[in-house]
Coordinates of C-alpha atoms in Angstrom, one line a residue:
M1178 CA -67.5 -8.9 -11.7
K1179 CA -69.6 -7.9 -14.9
V1180 CA -73.3 -7.4 -14.6
A1181 CA -75.9 -7.9 -17.3
L1182 CA -79.6 -6.4 -17.0
F1183 CA -82.2 -8.9 -18.5
S1184 CA -85.6 -9.2 -19.4
L1185 CA -88.1 -11.9 -20.0
M1186 CA -90.8 -9.3 -21.2
M1187 CA -93.4 -10.5 -19.0
N1188 CA -96.3 -8.0 -19.6
I1189 CA -98.7 -8.2 -16.7
P1190 CA -100.7 -5.3 -14.8
N1191 CA -98.5 -3.5 -12.3
A1192 CA -98.9 -4.9 -8.7
V1193 CA -98.9 -1.2 -7.2
T1194 CA -100.7 0.9 -9.7
G1195 CA -102.9 -1.6 -11.5
E1196 CA -101.4 0.0 -14.9
S1197 CA -101.4 -2.0 -17.6
W1198 CA -99.0 -1.7 -20.8
T1199 CA -99.7 -2.3 -24.4
A1200 CA -97.3 -4.6 -25.9
Q1201 CA -95.9 -1.5 -27.9
Q1202 CA -95.5 0.3 -24.7
K1203 CA -93.5 -2.9 -23.1
F1204 CA -91.2 -3.3 -26.2
R1205 CA -90.4 0.8 -25.9
N1206 CA -89.9 0.1 -22.2
V1207 CA -87.2 -2.8 -22.8
I1208 CA -85.1 -0.7 -25.5
R1209 CA -85.4 2.3 -22.6
Q1210 CA -84.0 -0.3 -20.1
A1211 CA -81.0 -1.3 -22.4
V1212 CA -80.1 2.4 -23.3
L1213 CA -80.0 3.2 -19.7
A1214 CA -78.0 0.3 -18.6
E1215 CA -75.3 1.0 -21.1
K1216 CA -75.4 4.7 -19.8
L1217 CA -75.1 3.4 -16.3
G1218 CA -72.3 1.3 -16.9
F1219 CA -73.8 -2.2 -17.0
D1220 CA -71.8 -4.6 -19.1
A1221 CA -74.7 -6.4 -20.9
Y1222 CA -78.5 -6.4 -21.5
G1223 CA -80.1 -9.8 -22.0
V1224 CA -83.4 -10.9 -23.7
G1225 CA -85.2 -14.3 -22.7
E1226 CA -87.4 -16.4 -25.1
R1227 CA -90.9 -17.4 -24.2
H1228 CA -93.8 -18.3 -26.7
G1229 CA -96.9 -17.4 -24.9
A1230 CA -98.8 -15.0 -22.7
P1231 CA -97.9 -12.9 -20.6
F1232 CA -94.5 -13.0 -22.3
L1233 CA -93.8 -10.8 -25.5
S1234 CA -90.3 -12.2 -26.0
S1235 CA -90.9 -14.8 -28.8
S1236 CA -88.1 -13.1 -31.0
P1237 CA -85.0 -12.1 -29.2
P1238 CA -83.0 -11.5 -32.1
V1239 CA -85.3 -8.9 -33.5
V1240 CA -85.6 -7.1 -29.9
L1241 CA -81.9 -7.3 -29.6
T1242 CA -81.4 -5.8 -33.0
A1243 CA -83.4 -2.9 -32.1
I1244 CA -81.5 -2.6 -29.1
A1245 CA -78.2 -2.7 -30.8
A1246 CA -79.4 0.1 -33.3
Q1247 CA -79.6 2.5 -30.1
T1248 CA -76.4 1.2 -28.2
S1249 CA -72.8 0.7 -29.0
R1250 CA -71.1 -0.8 -26.1
I1251 CA -73.2 -3.1 -24.1
R1252 CA -73.1 -6.7 -24.9
L1253 CA -76.3 -8.5 -26.2
L1254 CA -77.3 -11.7 -24.7
T1255 CA -80.0 -14.2 -25.3
T1256 CA -81.5 -15.4 -21.8
V1257 CA -82.1 -18.0 -23.1
T1258 CA -82.3 -19.0 -26.8
V1259 CA -84.6 -22.0 -26.8
L1260 CA -82.6 -24.1 -29.0
S1261 CA -84.3 -27.4 -28.2
V1262 CA -87.4 -26.2 -30.3
L1263 CA -85.8 -24.2 -33.2
D1264 CA -84.5 -25.0 -36.5
P1265 CA -80.5 -24.5 -36.4
V1266 CA -80.5 -23.3 -39.8
R1267 CA -82.9 -20.3 -39.0
V1268 CA -80.8 -19.5 -35.9
A1269 CA -77.7 -19.6 -37.5
E1270 CA -78.8 -17.2 -40.2
D1271 CA -80.8 -14.7 -37.8
Y1272 CA -78.2 -14.6 -35.0
A1273 CA -75.1 -14.2 -37.5
T1274 CA -77.2 -11.3 -38.8
L1275 CA -77.6 -9.7 -35.4
D1276 CA -74.0 -10.4 -34.9
H1277 CA -72.9 -8.1 -37.7
L1278 CA -75.6 -5.4 -37.0
S1279 CA -74.5 -5.4 -33.6
G1280 CA -70.6 -4.9 -34.5
G1281 CA -70.0 -8.2 -32.6
R1282 CA -71.7 -7.6 -29.6
L1283 CA -73.8 -10.9 -29.5
E1284 CA -73.3 -13.4 -26.7
M1285 CA -75.7 -16.6 -26.9
I1286 CA -77.0 -18.3 -24.1
I1287 CA -78.7 -21.5 -25.2
G1288 CA -81.1 -23.8 -23.3
K1289 CA -84.1 -26.2 -23.4
G1290 CA -86.2 -23.5 -21.8
N1291 CA -88.6 -23.9 -18.7
D1292 CA -92.1 -23.3 -20.2
P1293 CA -93.9 -26.8 -21.1
R1294 CA -95.8 -24.9 -23.9
H1295 CA -92.7 -24.8 -25.9
Y1296 CA -92.9 -28.6 -26.8
P1297 CA -96.2 -29.2 -28.3
L1298 CA -96.3 -25.7 -30.2
F1299 CA -92.9 -26.8 -32.2
G1300 CA -93.6 -30.4 -32.5
I1301 CA -91.4 -32.4 -29.6
T1302 CA -92.4 -33.9 -26.4
E1303 CA -90.8 -32.7 -23.1
E1304 CA -89.1 -36.1 -22.7
E1305 CA -87.1 -35.4 -25.9
Q1306 CA -85.8 -31.6 -24.9
W1307 CA -82.5 -32.8 -23.9
E1308 CA -81.7 -35.1 -27.0
S1309 CA -83.2 -32.3 -29.3
L1310 CA -81.0 -29.5 -27.7
A1311 CA -77.9 -31.4 -28.0
E1312 CA -78.6 -32.5 -31.8
R1313 CA -79.5 -28.9 -32.8
Y1314 CA -76.5 -27.3 -31.1
G1315 CA -74.2 -29.9 -32.7
L1316 CA -75.7 -28.9 -36.1
L1317 CA -75.5 -25.1 -35.1
R1318 CA -71.9 -25.2 -34.2
R1319 CA -71.2 -26.8 -37.5
L1320 CA -73.1 -24.1 -39.6
W1321 CA -71.4 -21.4 -38.0
S1322 CA -67.8 -22.8 -38.3
E1323 CA -67.9 -24.9 -41.6
E1324 CA -69.3 -24.5 -45.0
D1325 CA -70.9 -26.9 -47.4
V1326 CA -72.3 -28.7 -44.3
T1327 CA -73.9 -32.1 -44.9
W1328 CA -75.9 -33.3 -42.0
S1329 CA -78.7 -35.8 -41.0
G1330 CA -80.4 -36.2 -37.7
R1331 CA -83.9 -36.8 -35.9
Y1332 CA -85.4 -33.2 -35.3
R1333 CA -85.2 -31.5 -38.8
P1334 CA -84.6 -32.7 -42.4
P1335 CA -81.2 -33.7 -43.5
I1336 CA -79.1 -30.9 -45.5
E1337 CA -76.5 -31.4 -48.1
G1338 CA -73.7 -28.9 -48.8
V1339 CA -75.2 -26.0 -46.9
T1340 CA -73.4 -22.8 -46.2
T1341 CA -75.6 -20.3 -44.2
Y1342 CA -75.2 -16.4 -44.8
P1343 CA -74.1 -14.3 -43.5
R1344 CA -71.1 -16.1 -41.8
P1345 CA -70.6 -15.0 -38.3
Y1346 CA -69.1 -11.5 -37.5
Q1347 CA -67.3 -12.9 -34.4
K1348 CA -65.3 -15.9 -34.9
P1349 CA -66.7 -17.6 -32.9
I1350 CA -70.0 -16.2 -31.5
P1351 CA -69.7 -16.9 -27.9
V1352 CA -72.0 -19.5 -26.7
W1353 CA -73.1 -20.1 -22.9
H1354 CA -75.2 -22.8 -21.8
G1355 CA -78.2 -22.2 -19.5
S1356 CA -78.2 -24.2 -16.5
A1357 CA -81.2 -24.6 -14.3
S1358 CA -82.1 -28.1 -13.4
S1359 CA -80.3 -30.8 -14.8
T1360 CA -76.9 -32.1 -15.4
L1361 CA -77.6 -32.9 -18.8
S1362 CA -77.0 -29.0 -19.8
T1363 CA -73.9 -28.8 -17.8
E1364 CA -72.5 -32.1 -19.4
L1365 CA -73.2 -30.4 -22.8
A1366 CA -71.2 -27.4 -21.7
A1367 CA -68.3 -29.3 -20.4
K1368 CA -68.2 -31.4 -23.4
Y1369 CA -67.3 -28.5 -25.7
G1370 CA -65.4 -26.6 -23.0
E1371 CA -67.9 -23.8 -23.1
P1372 CA -69.1 -21.4 -20.2
I1373 CA -72.4 -21.9 -18.3
F1374 CA -74.9 -19.4 -17.0
S1375 CA -77.0 -20.7 -14.0
S1376 CA -80.5 -19.6 -13.6
N1377 CA -80.1 -19.2 -9.9
S1378 CA -83.5 -17.9 -9.4
F1379 CA -86.2 -20.1 -7.6
H1380 CA -84.3 -22.6 -5.4
P1381 CA -81.5 -22.6 -2.5
Q1382 CA -78.0 -22.1 -3.5
A1383 CA -77.0 -25.7 -3.0
K1384 CA -79.2 -26.9 -6.0
Y1385 CA -77.3 -24.6 -8.3
K1386 CA -74.0 -25.3 -6.6
A1387 CA -74.2 -28.7 -7.4
L1388 CA -74.9 -28.2 -11.0
I1389 CA -71.9 -26.0 -11.1
D1390 CA -69.6 -28.2 -9.4
H1391 CA -70.6 -31.0 -11.6
Y1392 CA -69.9 -28.7 -14.7
R1393 CA -66.2 -28.2 -13.2
E1394 CA -66.0 -32.0 -12.6
R1395 CA -66.9 -32.7 -16.2
L1396 CA -64.7 -30.2 -17.7
A1397 CA -61.7 -32.2 -16.3
Y1398 CA -63.1 -35.4 -17.8
Y1399 CA -63.3 -33.9 -21.1
G1400 CA -59.6 -32.4 -21.0
H1401 CA -60.5 -29.0 -20.4
D1402 CA -59.0 -27.0 -17.1
P1403 CA -61.7 -26.6 -14.6
A1404 CA -59.7 -23.7 -13.3
R1405 CA -60.5 -21.7 -16.2
A1406 CA -64.0 -22.4 -15.9
V1407 CA -66.3 -19.5 -16.9
V1408 CA -69.6 -19.2 -14.9
G1409 CA -72.4 -16.6 -14.9
A1410 CA -75.4 -16.6 -12.5
G1411 CA -78.7 -15.0 -12.2
S1412 CA -80.1 -13.6 -8.9
G1413 CA -83.9 -13.5 -8.6
S1414 CA -85.5 -10.3 -7.9
L1415 CA -83.8 -7.0 -7.1
Y1416 CA -85.3 -4.2 -4.9
L1417 CA -83.0 -1.9 -3.0
G1418 CA -83.9 0.3 0.0
T1419 CA -82.3 2.5 2.4
T1420 CA -83.0 -0.1 4.8
G1421 CA -83.8 -3.8 4.4
E1422 CA -87.3 -3.2 6.2
E1423 CA -88.2 -0.3 3.6
A1424 CA -87.3 -2.7 0.5
I1425 CA -89.2 -5.6 1.8
R1426 CA -92.3 -3.2 2.3
R1427 CA -92.0 -1.8 -1.2
Y1428 CA -91.4 -4.9 -2.9
R1429 CA -94.0 -7.1 -1.3
P1430 CA -97.0 -6.4 -3.7
Y1431 CA -94.7 -7.2 -6.4
Y1432 CA -93.8 -10.6 -4.7
N1433 CA -97.2 -11.3 -4.1
A1434 CA -98.2 -10.8 -7.8
F1435 CA -95.3 -12.8 -9.3
S1436 CA -95.8 -15.6 -6.9
V1437 CA -99.2 -16.6 -8.2
T1438 CA -98.4 -16.4 -12.0
E1439 CA -98.4 -19.6 -13.9
S1440 CA -94.6 -19.5 -14.7
S1441 CA -94.0 -19.2 -11.2
K1442 CA -95.9 -22.1 -10.2
H1443 CA -94.2 -24.1 -12.7
N1444 CA -90.9 -23.6 -11.2
Q1445 CA -92.0 -25.1 -7.8
S1446 CA -90.0 -23.0 -5.6
P1447 CA -89.8 -24.2 -2.2
F1448 CA -89.8 -20.7 -0.5
V1449 CA -93.1 -20.0 1.2
S1450 CA -92.7 -16.4 1.8
L1451 CA -90.6 -13.1 0.7
E1452 CA -88.9 -13.4 4.1
D1453 CA -88.1 -16.9 3.0
V1454 CA -86.9 -16.3 -0.3
I1455 CA -84.8 -13.3 1.0
A1456 CA -83.3 -15.5 4.0
N1457 CA -82.6 -18.7 1.9
G1458 CA -82.9 -17.8 -1.8
P1459 CA -81.1 -15.6 -4.2
A1460 CA -83.4 -12.6 -4.1
L1461 CA -81.7 -9.5 -3.7
I1462 CA -84.1 -7.4 -1.8
G1463 CA -82.6 -5.3 0.8
S1464 CA -80.3 -2.3 1.9
P1465 CA -77.2 -1.9 -0.5
D1466 CA -74.8 -3.6 2.0
Q1467 CA -77.1 -6.5 2.5
V1468 CA -77.4 -6.8 -1.4
I1469 CA -73.6 -6.7 -1.7
E1470 CA -73.1 -9.4 1.1
K1471 CA -75.4 -11.8 -0.4
I1472 CA -73.8 -11.5 -4.0
L1473 CA -70.6 -12.0 -2.4
D1474 CA -71.8 -15.2 -0.5
Y1475 CA -73.1 -16.4 -3.6
Q1476 CA -70.0 -15.8 -5.6
E1477 CA -67.8 -17.6 -3.1
A1478 CA -70.1 -20.7 -3.6
F1479 CA -70.3 -20.4 -7.3
G1480 CA -67.3 -18.7 -8.6
H1481 CA -69.3 -16.8 -11.1
Q1482 CA -67.8 -13.8 -13.1
V1483 CA -70.9 -12.6 -14.6
L1484 CA -74.3 -11.8 -12.5
S1485 CA -77.4 -10.9 -14.0
I1486 CA -80.4 -8.8 -12.4
S1487 CA -83.9 -7.9 -13.6
V1488 CA -86.2 -5.0 -12.8
D1489 CA -89.2 -6.1 -14.5
G1490 CA -92.7 -5.8 -13.5
L1491 CA -91.7 -2.4 -11.4
T1492 CA -93.1 0.8 -12.6
E1493 CA -90.9 2.5 -15.0
S1494 CA -89.8 5.2 -12.4
E1495 CA -88.9 2.4 -9.9
Q1496 CA -87.0 0.5 -12.7
E1497 CA -84.9 3.6 -13.3
E1498 CA -84.3 4.4 -9.4
Q1499 CA -83.2 0.6 -8.9
L1500 CA -80.8 0.6 -11.8
Q1501 CA -79.5 4.1 -10.4
R1502 CA -78.9 3.0 -7.3
F1503 CA -77.5 -0.5 -8.2
A1504 CA -74.9 1.2 -10.5
E1505 CA -74.1 3.9 -7.8
E1506 CA -74.1 1.6 -4.7
V1507 CA -73.6 -2.1 -5.6
L1508 CA -71.7 -2.1 -8.9
P1509 CA -68.5 -0.4 -7.9
V1510 CA -68.1 -2.9 -4.8
L1511 CA -68.6 -5.7 -7.5
Q1512 CA -66.1 -4.4 -10.0
R1513 CA -63.7 -4.0 -7.3
E1514 CA -63.8 -7.3 -5.4
I1515 CA -64.6 -9.8 -8.0
K1516 CA -62.2 -10.1 -11.0
S1517 CA -63.6 -11.2 -14.5
T1518 CA -61.8 -12.4 -17.6
V1519 CA -64.8 -12.1 -20.0
W1520 CA -65.9 -9.0 -22.1
Q1521 CA -62.4 -7.2 -21.7
D1522 CA -60.8 -5.2 -24.6
P1523 CA -60.3 -7.2 -28.0
A1524 CA -56.7 -7.9 -27.5
V1525 CA -57.4 -9.4 -23.9
K1526 CA -60.3 -11.4 -25.3
E1527 CA -58.1 -12.8 -28.1
D1528 CA -55.3 -13.9 -25.6
R1529 CA -57.9 -15.7 -23.5
E1530 CA -59.7 -17.5 -26.4
A1531 CA -56.4 -18.5 -27.6
A1532 CA -55.4 -20.1 -24.2
V1533 CA -58.9 -21.9 -23.5
P1534 CA -59.9 -25.0 -25.6
T1535 CA -63.4 -24.9 -27.2
E1536 CA -63.5 -28.5 -28.6
A1537 CA -64.0 -31.8 -26.7
S1538 CA -60.9 -33.7 -26.3

């Protein structure tokens, strides 16, 4: 299994110390996280996209470019790029630039986002989000794979004979489809034969498994081999303790603080307590053995090859502690027990891409 660390760059007072970071301090924290993740052997670092307080992640390509300048190996993810509200021409230019500056380490995850503030800010309604996402992605694909593109649609002015520059460094830039709540996202991924990344954050396993199962079914419908499906998944919160009781005790103040934020309320999680989300949800709170057991249980259900975790909100010393413990006590087991075909050496990657169709039949 490959493991990605990610941040939504939510900047709220620390639930234990009460300390508040300036925006500059949070940006520096995220860059240090990514550098440490590479040092510890993580495979990727992701930055989400939000457009409003308390999130500072309105410009993932800029943040990821800063991370690219201080790292050399780790893959760079967008978790997610809210393509439903963005101009595909601008996206094509910004992310192709990042792809070059990172030496071809970009992995884009697209989605419609889960913050309702996005839509009026960028001039679409919430009801239009899926149609907007599909249209904009269709144009983005053409801009990255074709020159002299002529196109017209509903969500941006027509273009005629346009070639965006720079051209992508990777051919193609890998694109994943974020999956959280609707079969419309898994349908779009299946149509193009591209990977999905399940958010797997706020609800029971069965909800996300149903979407992943739908994705595999629709891959077959579009003429792709579901046995070759590539799936990633999130994991909720992470906190390791020597015992489960210690982990719960130390994490509880953070859970209490997160659960009353507006973003948490918007996701309408059915869990009513920390114990509930640990027992019946995706949160990785417990001893290393307990966390490994849960990850393996979810992997058996989802069949995912990539796991994403986050340590945002903790003190910086706790972030380092948690990442160090995960790297030493959990990551080696996942790497040994779960095979992954993604993010291998270039020769292996080229063989895999030649074998897997990327266009709808």
